[in-house]
Amino acid sequence: MLDVLQGFVHELRAAGLPVSMTENLDAMRAVEHVQIADRDIFKAALGATLVKHHHHWNAFETVFDVYFSLYSPGVDGEGGVDDELWEALANEASGGGAGSDMSREELAAMLLEALMSMDRDELRRLAAMAVSAFAGMEPGRPVGGTYYLYRTLRQLDLDDLGARLMGRAQEAGAVPEDELAQRLQREEFDDRLRTLRELVEAEIRRRLVADRGVDAMARTLRKPLPEDVDFMHASRDEMLALQRAIYPLTRTLAARLAQRRRRRHRGHLDFRRTVRASLSYGGVPAEPKFRNPHPSKPEIMVVADISGSVASFARFTLQFVYAMASQFSKVRSWVFIDGIDEVTRFFQESDDVTEAVHRVNTEADVVWVDGHSDYGHALEVFHNNHLKEITPKSSIILLGDARNNYHAPQAWVLDALRKRAKHLYWLNPEPRGYWDTGDSVIAEYAPHCDGVYECRNLRQLERFVTTIAEG
């Protein structure tokens, strides 16, 4: 068990969860007082000691399900589990599985009875029989678990099971004629079918772990944490998770920055007050006095490419910067493709940053000729119209992949902007290895910037914002 727990913690760290040595020891002590057979309590004990943020819970669950799937209910003892499952898989592959002699109708009838009484033990046993009968699992076959799940659920036909459950309940008079009561009953049956699906998934995962090994399955199922999801390749669900992560993160980051700023910007020594205070100590300056600090906040000007290839990155970064607006004295923003338009007004007219970002995407005038990225023209227009508005307190942030469609880059514009601004930064959402390939001209812009940063995920963006907010 100690080896399993160490492997489990190692995999959590590989998935990105911050697990310290102290937390590791806490987890070891916690599991001394719970039985592994009581799966929910065992999982809660590990989660309470190893997970510090609720956004990390899904990653924790995935690793837990893999590492402790062989210790799930229905498996006798800890030793020899792999061998038993290997034999079971081999028997199924040769047509001798436990459920291979049972017809689909017979299994469906047994499932119907188990679902009506909601007998979890019986459901777990029938789920294992369904996997044996319908999944077609073979040892060593390089097929993903979703394929086996699809094959099994297609044969079980959960929609038909749900309809039969409802019909059985109506025949027994357990469902009133009231529409609300019927809807509640239907939701109850949907919940039971969801439980059956989870049991089938758990059984498939358990067999795959026995076949391929814990480490291999953990690597296969490993998913990035929300803060490590690549902006440019995030799915719809991942983007929603990122949106939900923005505001708690910005609040935490703002509090941390304010604390650091207070510490860093202590006032200068007040010599007169220090000498006056030293009279109480016989002329010894034992209690130095400082002037009141006047920390200044930077002024931010964001210029973002919102063409199709980097639109999600620009949208998310704008959202993040405006969520952190309290940490800056002023925030102004422009977006461009081959034309450029200032969009500060959208954020000033709405308290909802998400709505403002939506208006940026739909109302901003960013097409000049053909709607293909032209950094050179957009930067030249920005220089002509807004150069005099840049002050020594301004920090300019350029967002984009610098893919210029082979137009003139007009890099001299950045040199002119850099001379007037306090800082000029460039955030590139592409991997560093892709820079200066094809039509990328980032190497021509980089010498005029204070820094060019790879910014592909929330963790890198948070690190960059911390850098500029501190000064």
Coordinates of C-alpha atoms in Angstrom, one line a residue:
M1 CA 0.0 0.0 0.0
L2 CA 2.9 2.4 0.8
D3 CA 4.2 2.0 -2.8
V4 CA 0.7 2.6 -4.2
L5 CA 0.4 5.8 -2.1
Q6 CA 3.8 7.0 -3.2
G7 CA 3.0 6.4 -6.8
F8 CA -0.3 8.1 -6.3
V9 CA 1.4 11.3 -4.9
H10 CA 4.0 11.2 -7.6
E11 CA 1.3 11.1 -10.3
L12 CA -0.5 14.0 -8.7
R13 CA 2.6 16.0 -8.9
A14 CA 3.1 15.0 -12.5
A15 CA -0.4 16.2 -13.2
G16 CA 0.5 19.6 -11.8
L17 CA -1.0 19.5 -8.3
P18 CA 1.3 21.1 -5.7
V19 CA 1.8 18.4 -3.1
S20 CA 4.4 19.1 -0.4
M21 CA 6.3 16.6 1.7
T22 CA 4.2 17.7 4.8
E23 CA 1.0 17.0 2.9
N24 CA 2.3 13.7 1.8
L25 CA 3.0 12.7 5.4
D26 CA -0.5 14.0 6.5
A27 CA -2.1 11.8 3.9
M28 CA -0.1 8.8 5.2
R29 CA -1.3 9.5 8.7
A30 CA -4.9 10.0 7.6
V31 CA -5.2 6.7 5.8
E32 CA -4.0 4.9 8.9
H33 CA -7.4 5.6 10.4
V34 CA -9.7 4.6 7.5
Q35 CA -10.3 1.4 5.7
I36 CA -9.6 1.3 2.0
A37 CA -12.7 -0.8 1.5
D38 CA -14.7 2.2 2.5
R39 CA -13.9 3.9 -0.7
D40 CA -15.7 7.2 -0.3
I41 CA -14.1 7.9 3.2
F42 CA -10.7 6.8 1.9
K43 CA -11.0 9.2 -1.0
A44 CA -12.2 12.0 1.2
A45 CA -9.3 11.5 3.6
L46 CA -6.7 11.7 0.7
G47 CA -8.5 14.7 -0.9
A48 CA -8.6 16.6 2.4
T49 CA -4.9 16.3 2.8
L50 CA -3.6 16.6 -0.7
V51 CA -6.0 18.9 -2.6
K52 CA -5.8 22.6 -1.8
H53 CA -7.9 24.1 -4.6
H54 CA -11.3 23.0 -5.9
H55 CA -10.2 23.5 -9.5
H56 CA -7.8 20.6 -8.9
W57 CA -10.4 18.2 -7.7
N58 CA -11.2 16.7 -11.2
A59 CA -7.5 15.9 -11.7
F60 CA -7.4 14.3 -8.3
E61 CA -10.4 12.2 -9.0
T62 CA -9.0 10.9 -12.3
V63 CA -5.7 9.9 -10.6
F64 CA -7.5 8.3 -7.7
D65 CA -9.8 6.3 -9.9
V66 CA -6.8 4.9 -11.8
Y67 CA -4.6 4.1 -8.8
F68 CA -7.3 2.6 -6.6
S69 CA -9.5 1.0 -9.2
L70 CA -8.0 -2.4 -8.4
Y71 CA -9.2 -1.9 -4.8
S72 CA -12.8 -1.1 -5.7
P73 CA -15.6 -3.2 -4.2
G74 CA -16.1 -6.6 -5.6
V75 CA -12.4 -7.5 -5.7
D76 CA -11.3 -10.0 -3.1
G77 CA -8.1 -8.9 -1.3
E78 CA -5.2 -6.9 -2.6
G79 CA -2.9 -9.6 -3.7
G80 CA -3.3 -11.4 -7.0
V81 CA -5.8 -8.9 -8.4
D82 CA -4.0 -8.4 -11.6
D83 CA -3.7 -12.1 -12.2
E84 CA -7.4 -12.7 -11.7
L85 CA -8.3 -9.9 -14.1
W86 CA -5.8 -11.1 -16.6
E87 CA -7.4 -14.5 -16.6
A88 CA -10.9 -13.0 -16.8
L89 CA -9.8 -10.9 -19.8
A90 CA -8.2 -13.8 -21.5
N91 CA -11.4 -15.9 -21.0
E92 CA -13.5 -13.2 -22.4
A93 CA -11.2 -12.8 -25.4
S94 CA -11.6 -16.5 -26.1
G95 CA -15.4 -16.4 -25.7
G96 CA -15.6 -17.8 -22.2
G97 CA -16.5 -14.6 -20.3
A98 CA -18.8 -14.6 -17.3
G99 CA -21.6 -12.9 -19.2
S100 CA -21.0 -14.4 -22.6
D101 CA -23.8 -17.0 -22.3
M102 CA -26.5 -14.5 -21.3
S103 CA -28.6 -12.8 -23.9
R104 CA -29.0 -9.1 -24.1
E105 CA -32.7 -9.3 -23.1
E106 CA -32.0 -11.4 -20.0
L107 CA -29.3 -9.0 -18.9
A108 CA -31.6 -6.0 -19.5
A109 CA -34.4 -7.6 -17.5
M110 CA -32.0 -8.2 -14.5
L111 CA -30.8 -4.6 -14.8
L112 CA -34.4 -3.4 -14.8
E113 CA -35.1 -5.1 -11.5
A114 CA -31.8 -3.9 -10.0
L115 CA -32.6 -0.3 -11.0
M116 CA -36.1 -0.5 -9.7
S117 CA -34.8 -1.5 -6.2
M118 CA -31.6 0.5 -6.7
D119 CA -29.5 -2.4 -5.4
R120 CA -25.9 -1.1 -5.9
D121 CA -24.2 -4.4 -5.3
E122 CA -26.4 -6.1 -7.8
L123 CA -25.9 -3.2 -10.3
R124 CA -22.1 -3.4 -9.9
R125 CA -22.2 -7.2 -10.6
L126 CA -24.5 -6.7 -13.6
A127 CA -22.3 -3.8 -14.9
A128 CA -19.3 -6.2 -14.8
M129 CA -21.3 -8.9 -16.7
A130 CA -22.3 -6.3 -19.3
V131 CA -18.7 -5.3 -19.9
S132 CA -17.8 -9.0 -20.2
A133 CA -20.6 -9.6 -22.6
F134 CA -20.5 -6.5 -24.8
A135 CA -17.3 -4.5 -24.6
G136 CA -15.1 -7.1 -26.4
M137 CA -12.0 -6.3 -24.3
E138 CA -8.8 -8.1 -25.2
P139 CA -5.5 -8.1 -23.3
G140 CA -2.9 -5.9 -25.0
R141 CA -5.3 -4.4 -27.5
P142 CA -4.4 -0.7 -28.0
V143 CA -8.0 0.7 -27.8
G144 CA -9.2 3.6 -25.6
G145 CA -11.7 3.0 -22.8
T146 CA -14.3 5.2 -24.5
Y147 CA -14.5 2.7 -27.3
Y148 CA -15.3 -0.1 -24.9
L149 CA -17.8 2.2 -23.1
Y150 CA -19.5 3.0 -26.3
R151 CA -19.9 -0.7 -27.2
T152 CA -21.3 -1.6 -23.8
L153 CA -23.8 1.3 -23.5
R154 CA -25.0 0.8 -27.1
Q155 CA -26.0 -2.7 -26.2
L156 CA -27.6 -1.7 -22.9
D157 CA -29.6 1.1 -24.5
L158 CA -30.0 3.3 -21.5
D159 CA -32.8 5.4 -23.1
D160 CA -34.9 2.2 -23.5
L161 CA -34.1 1.2 -19.9
G162 CA -35.2 4.7 -18.7
A163 CA -38.5 4.4 -20.6
R164 CA -39.1 0.9 -19.2
L165 CA -38.4 2.1 -15.7
M166 CA -41.0 4.9 -16.1
G167 CA -43.5 2.5 -17.5
R168 CA -43.0 0.0 -14.7
A169 CA -43.4 2.7 -12.1
Q170 CA -46.6 3.9 -13.8
E171 CA -48.1 0.4 -13.9
A172 CA -47.4 0.0 -10.2
G173 CA -49.2 3.3 -9.5
A174 CA -46.0 4.8 -8.0
V175 CA -46.2 7.9 -10.2
P176 CA -49.0 10.4 -9.6
E177 CA -50.7 12.1 -12.5
D178 CA -49.2 15.4 -11.5
E179 CA -46.8 16.7 -14.1
L180 CA -44.3 17.9 -11.5
A181 CA -44.3 14.5 -9.8
Q182 CA -43.7 12.8 -13.1
R183 CA -40.8 15.1 -13.9
L184 CA -39.2 14.4 -10.5
Q185 CA -39.7 10.7 -10.9
R186 CA -38.1 10.9 -14.4
E187 CA -35.1 12.8 -12.9
E188 CA -34.8 10.1 -10.2
F189 CA -34.6 7.4 -12.9
D190 CA -32.1 9.4 -14.9
D191 CA -29.9 9.6 -11.8
R192 CA -30.1 5.9 -11.4
L193 CA -29.1 5.3 -15.0
R194 CA -26.2 7.8 -14.5
T195 CA -25.0 5.6 -11.6
L196 CA -25.2 2.5 -13.8
R197 CA -23.1 4.3 -16.5
E198 CA -20.5 5.2 -13.8
L199 CA -20.3 1.6 -12.7
V200 CA -19.7 0.5 -16.2
E201 CA -17.0 3.1 -16.6
A202 CA -15.3 2.0 -13.4
E203 CA -15.4 -1.6 -14.4
I204 CA -13.8 -0.8 -17.8
R205 CA -11.1 1.3 -16.1
R206 CA -10.4 -1.4 -13.6
R207 CA -9.8 -4.0 -16.3
L208 CA -7.7 -1.6 -18.4
V209 CA -5.5 -0.8 -15.3
A210 CA -5.1 -4.6 -14.7
D211 CA -4.1 -5.0 -18.4
R212 CA -1.8 -2.0 -19.0
G213 CA -0.6 -1.1 -15.6
V214 CA -1.3 1.9 -13.3
D215 CA 1.4 4.2 -14.6
A216 CA 0.5 3.7 -18.3
M217 CA -3.2 4.4 -17.6
A218 CA -2.4 7.4 -15.5
R219 CA -0.3 8.9 -18.3
T220 CA -3.1 8.2 -20.8
L221 CA -5.8 9.8 -18.7
R222 CA -3.7 12.7 -17.4
K223 CA -5.4 16.0 -18.1
P224 CA -3.9 19.5 -17.7
L225 CA -5.1 21.6 -14.8
P226 CA -7.2 24.7 -15.8
E227 CA -4.1 26.9 -15.3
D228 CA -2.1 24.7 -17.7
V229 CA -4.7 24.5 -20.5
D230 CA -3.4 25.9 -23.8
F231 CA -5.5 28.9 -24.8
M232 CA -5.2 28.2 -28.5
H233 CA -6.3 24.6 -28.2
A234 CA -8.8 24.7 -25.4
S235 CA -12.1 22.9 -25.9
R236 CA -15.4 24.7 -25.1
D237 CA -15.6 23.0 -21.7
E238 CA -12.0 23.9 -20.9
M239 CA -12.6 27.5 -21.9
L240 CA -15.6 27.6 -19.6
A241 CA -13.5 26.2 -16.8
L242 CA -10.9 28.9 -17.5
Q243 CA -13.6 31.6 -17.4
R244 CA -14.7 30.3 -14.0
A245 CA -11.1 30.3 -12.8
I246 CA -10.4 33.9 -13.7
Y247 CA -12.1 35.9 -11.0
P248 CA -11.0 33.8 -7.9
L249 CA -7.5 33.9 -9.4
T250 CA -7.5 37.6 -10.0
R251 CA -8.8 38.3 -6.4
T252 CA -6.0 36.1 -5.0
L253 CA -3.4 37.7 -7.2
A254 CA -4.6 41.2 -6.4
A255 CA -4.3 40.6 -2.7
R256 CA -0.9 39.2 -3.1
L257 CA 0.3 42.1 -5.2
A258 CA -1.1 44.6 -2.8
Q259 CA 0.8 43.0 0.0
R260 CA 4.1 42.8 -1.9
R261 CA 3.7 46.4 -3.0
R262 CA 3.2 47.6 0.6
R263 CA 6.3 45.7 1.6
R264 CA 8.5 46.9 -1.3
H265 CA 7.4 50.5 -1.3
R266 CA 8.3 51.5 2.3
G267 CA 8.8 55.2 2.5
H268 CA 12.2 56.7 2.7
L269 CA 13.9 57.3 6.1
D270 CA 12.5 60.4 7.8
F271 CA 15.7 61.7 9.4
R272 CA 14.1 64.5 11.5
R273 CA 11.5 62.2 13.1
T274 CA 14.2 59.5 13.7
V275 CA 16.5 61.9 15.5
R276 CA 13.5 63.2 17.6
A277 CA 12.6 59.6 18.5
S278 CA 16.2 58.8 19.5
L279 CA 16.0 61.3 22.4
S280 CA 13.9 58.7 24.2
Y281 CA 16.8 56.3 24.0
G282 CA 19.6 58.6 25.0
G283 CA 20.4 59.7 21.5
V284 CA 20.6 56.2 20.1
P285 CA 18.4 55.9 16.8
A286 CA 16.8 52.6 18.0
E287 CA 13.5 53.3 16.3
P288 CA 13.9 54.5 12.7
K289 CA 11.0 56.5 11.3
F290 CA 9.9 56.4 7.6
R291 CA 8.0 58.7 5.4
N292 CA 4.5 57.6 4.2
P293 CA 4.9 55.6 1.0
H294 CA 3.4 56.7 -2.2
P295 CA 3.4 53.5 -4.4
S296 CA 2.5 54.2 -8.0
K297 CA 0.5 51.9 -10.2
P298 CA 1.4 51.3 -13.8
E299 CA -0.7 52.6 -16.7
I300 CA -1.5 49.8 -19.1
M301 CA -2.1 50.0 -22.9
V302 CA -3.0 46.6 -24.5
V303 CA -2.8 46.2 -28.3
A304 CA -4.2 42.8 -29.3
D305 CA -4.4 40.8 -32.5
I306 CA -7.9 39.2 -32.6
S307 CA -7.6 37.4 -35.9
G308 CA -8.9 33.8 -36.0
S309 CA -5.7 32.0 -35.0
V310 CA -5.2 33.9 -31.8
A311 CA -8.7 35.3 -31.0
S312 CA -9.3 33.1 -28.0
F313 CA -5.9 34.1 -26.5
A314 CA -6.6 37.8 -27.0
R315 CA -10.1 37.5 -25.6
F316 CA -9.0 35.7 -22.5
T317 CA -6.0 38.0 -21.9
L318 CA -8.2 41.2 -22.2
Q319 CA -10.6 39.6 -19.8
F320 CA -7.8 38.8 -17.3
V321 CA -6.2 42.3 -17.6
Y322 CA -9.5 44.1 -17.0
A323 CA -10.3 41.8 -14.1
M324 CA -7.0 43.1 -12.6
A325 CA -7.8 46.7 -13.5
S326 CA -7.7 47.8 -9.9
Q327 CA -4.0 47.0 -9.8
F328 CA -3.3 49.6 -12.5
S329 CA -3.9 53.4 -12.6
K330 CA -5.4 53.2 -16.1
V331 CA -6.2 50.5 -18.7
R332 CA -6.7 51.2 -22.4
S333 CA -7.1 48.6 -25.1
W334 CA -7.0 48.4 -28.9
V335 CA -7.7 45.4 -31.1
F336 CA -6.6 44.8 -34.7
I337 CA -6.5 42.5 -37.7
D338 CA -5.3 44.6 -40.6
G339 CA -7.1 47.7 -39.3
I340 CA -7.1 48.8 -35.6
D341 CA -9.8 50.2 -33.3
E342 CA -9.8 51.3 -29.7
V343 CA -12.2 49.3 -27.6
T344 CA -11.7 50.9 -24.2
R345 CA -15.2 52.3 -24.4
F346 CA -16.8 48.8 -24.4
F347 CA -15.2 48.1 -21.0
Q348 CA -16.1 51.5 -19.6
E349 CA -19.8 51.1 -20.7
S350 CA -20.3 47.7 -19.0
D351 CA -19.5 46.3 -15.6
D352 CA -19.6 42.8 -17.1
V353 CA -16.2 42.1 -18.6
T354 CA -17.6 39.1 -20.5
E355 CA -20.2 41.2 -22.2
A356 CA -17.5 43.8 -23.1
V357 CA -15.3 41.2 -24.6
H358 CA -18.3 39.9 -26.6
R359 CA -18.9 43.5 -27.9
V360 CA -15.2 43.7 -28.9
N361 CA -15.6 40.6 -31.1
T362 CA -18.8 41.8 -32.7
E363 CA -18.5 45.6 -33.0
A364 CA -14.9 46.5 -33.2
D365 CA -13.8 47.9 -36.6
V366 CA -10.7 45.9 -37.3
V367 CA -10.8 45.1 -41.0
W368 CA -9.0 47.5 -43.4
V369 CA -8.6 45.6 -46.7
D370 CA -9.0 41.9 -46.7
G371 CA -9.3 40.8 -43.0
H372 CA -5.9 39.1 -42.9
S373 CA -3.4 40.0 -40.2
D374 CA -1.2 43.0 -41.1
Y375 CA 0.8 43.9 -38.0
G376 CA 2.8 46.5 -39.9
H377 CA -0.2 48.6 -41.0
A378 CA -2.0 48.3 -37.6
L379 CA 1.0 49.4 -35.7
E380 CA 1.7 52.3 -38.0
V381 CA -1.9 53.5 -37.6
F382 CA -1.5 53.2 -33.8
H383 CA 1.7 55.1 -33.9
N384 CA 0.2 58.0 -36.0
N385 CA -2.9 58.3 -33.8
H386 CA -1.8 57.6 -30.3
L387 CA 2.0 58.2 -30.0
K388 CA 1.5 61.5 -28.1
E389 CA -0.8 59.7 -25.6
I390 CA 2.0 57.5 -24.4
T391 CA 3.7 58.8 -21.2
P392 CA 6.7 57.6 -19.2
K393 CA 4.2 55.9 -16.9
S394 CA 2.7 53.8 -19.7
S395 CA 3.4 50.1 -20.1
I396 CA 2.4 48.8 -23.6
I397 CA 1.5 45.1 -24.0
L398 CA 1.3 43.7 -27.5
L399 CA -0.6 40.4 -27.9
G400 CA -0.2 38.2 -31.0
D401 CA 1.7 35.5 -32.8
A402 CA 3.5 38.1 -35.1
R403 CA 2.4 36.2 -38.2
N404 CA 2.2 39.0 -40.6
N405 CA 1.2 37.3 -43.8
Y406 CA 4.4 38.5 -45.4
H407 CA 3.5 42.2 -45.2
A408 CA 6.1 44.8 -44.2
P409 CA 6.6 44.5 -40.4
Q410 CA 7.2 48.2 -39.8
A411 CA 9.4 47.3 -36.8
W412 CA 10.5 51.0 -36.4
V413 CA 7.1 51.7 -34.9
L414 CA 8.0 49.6 -31.8
D415 CA 11.3 51.5 -31.5
A416 CA 9.3 54.8 -31.4
L417 CA 6.8 53.4 -28.9
R418 CA 9.6 52.1 -26.7
K419 CA 11.3 55.5 -26.5
R420 CA 8.2 57.1 -25.1
A421 CA 6.8 54.3 -22.8
K422 CA 8.1 53.0 -19.6
H423 CA 8.0 49.4 -20.8
L424 CA 7.1 47.5 -24.0
Y425 CA 6.2 43.8 -23.7
W426 CA 5.1 41.3 -26.3
L427 CA 3.0 38.2 -25.3
N428 CA 3.2 35.4 -27.9
P429 CA 0.7 32.5 -27.5
E430 CA 2.7 30.2 -29.8
P431 CA 5.3 27.7 -28.5
R432 CA 8.7 29.2 -28.6
G433 CA 9.8 26.6 -31.1
Y434 CA 7.3 28.0 -33.7
W435 CA 8.6 31.5 -33.5
D436 CA 10.2 32.8 -36.7
T437 CA 8.9 30.0 -38.8
G438 CA 6.8 30.7 -41.9
D439 CA 5.4 34.2 -41.8
S440 CA 6.3 34.9 -38.2
V441 CA 8.4 38.0 -37.8
I442 CA 8.8 38.1 -34.0
A443 CA 12.6 38.3 -34.3
E444 CA 12.2 41.7 -36.0
Y445 CA 10.0 43.1 -33.2
A446 CA 11.9 41.5 -30.3
P447 CA 14.9 43.8 -30.2
H448 CA 12.6 46.8 -29.5
C449 CA 10.8 45.2 -26.6
D450 CA 11.7 44.9 -22.9
G451 CA 10.6 41.3 -23.1
V452 CA 9.0 38.8 -25.4
Y453 CA 7.2 36.1 -23.4
E454 CA 5.6 32.8 -24.4
C455 CA 2.1 33.0 -22.9
R456 CA 0.1 29.9 -23.7
N457 CA -1.8 29.3 -20.5
L458 CA -3.2 30.9 -17.4
R459 CA -0.1 30.1 -15.3
Q460 CA 2.2 31.9 -17.7
L461 CA -0.2 34.8 -17.9
E462 CA -0.5 35.1 -14.1
R463 CA 3.3 35.1 -13.9
F464 CA 3.6 37.9 -16.5
V465 CA 0.9 40.1 -14.8
T466 CA 2.7 39.7 -11.5
T467 CA 5.8 41.0 -13.1
I468 CA 4.4 44.1 -14.6
A469 CA 2.1 44.9 -11.6
E470 CA 5.2 44.9 -9.4
G471 CA 6.9 47.3 -11.4

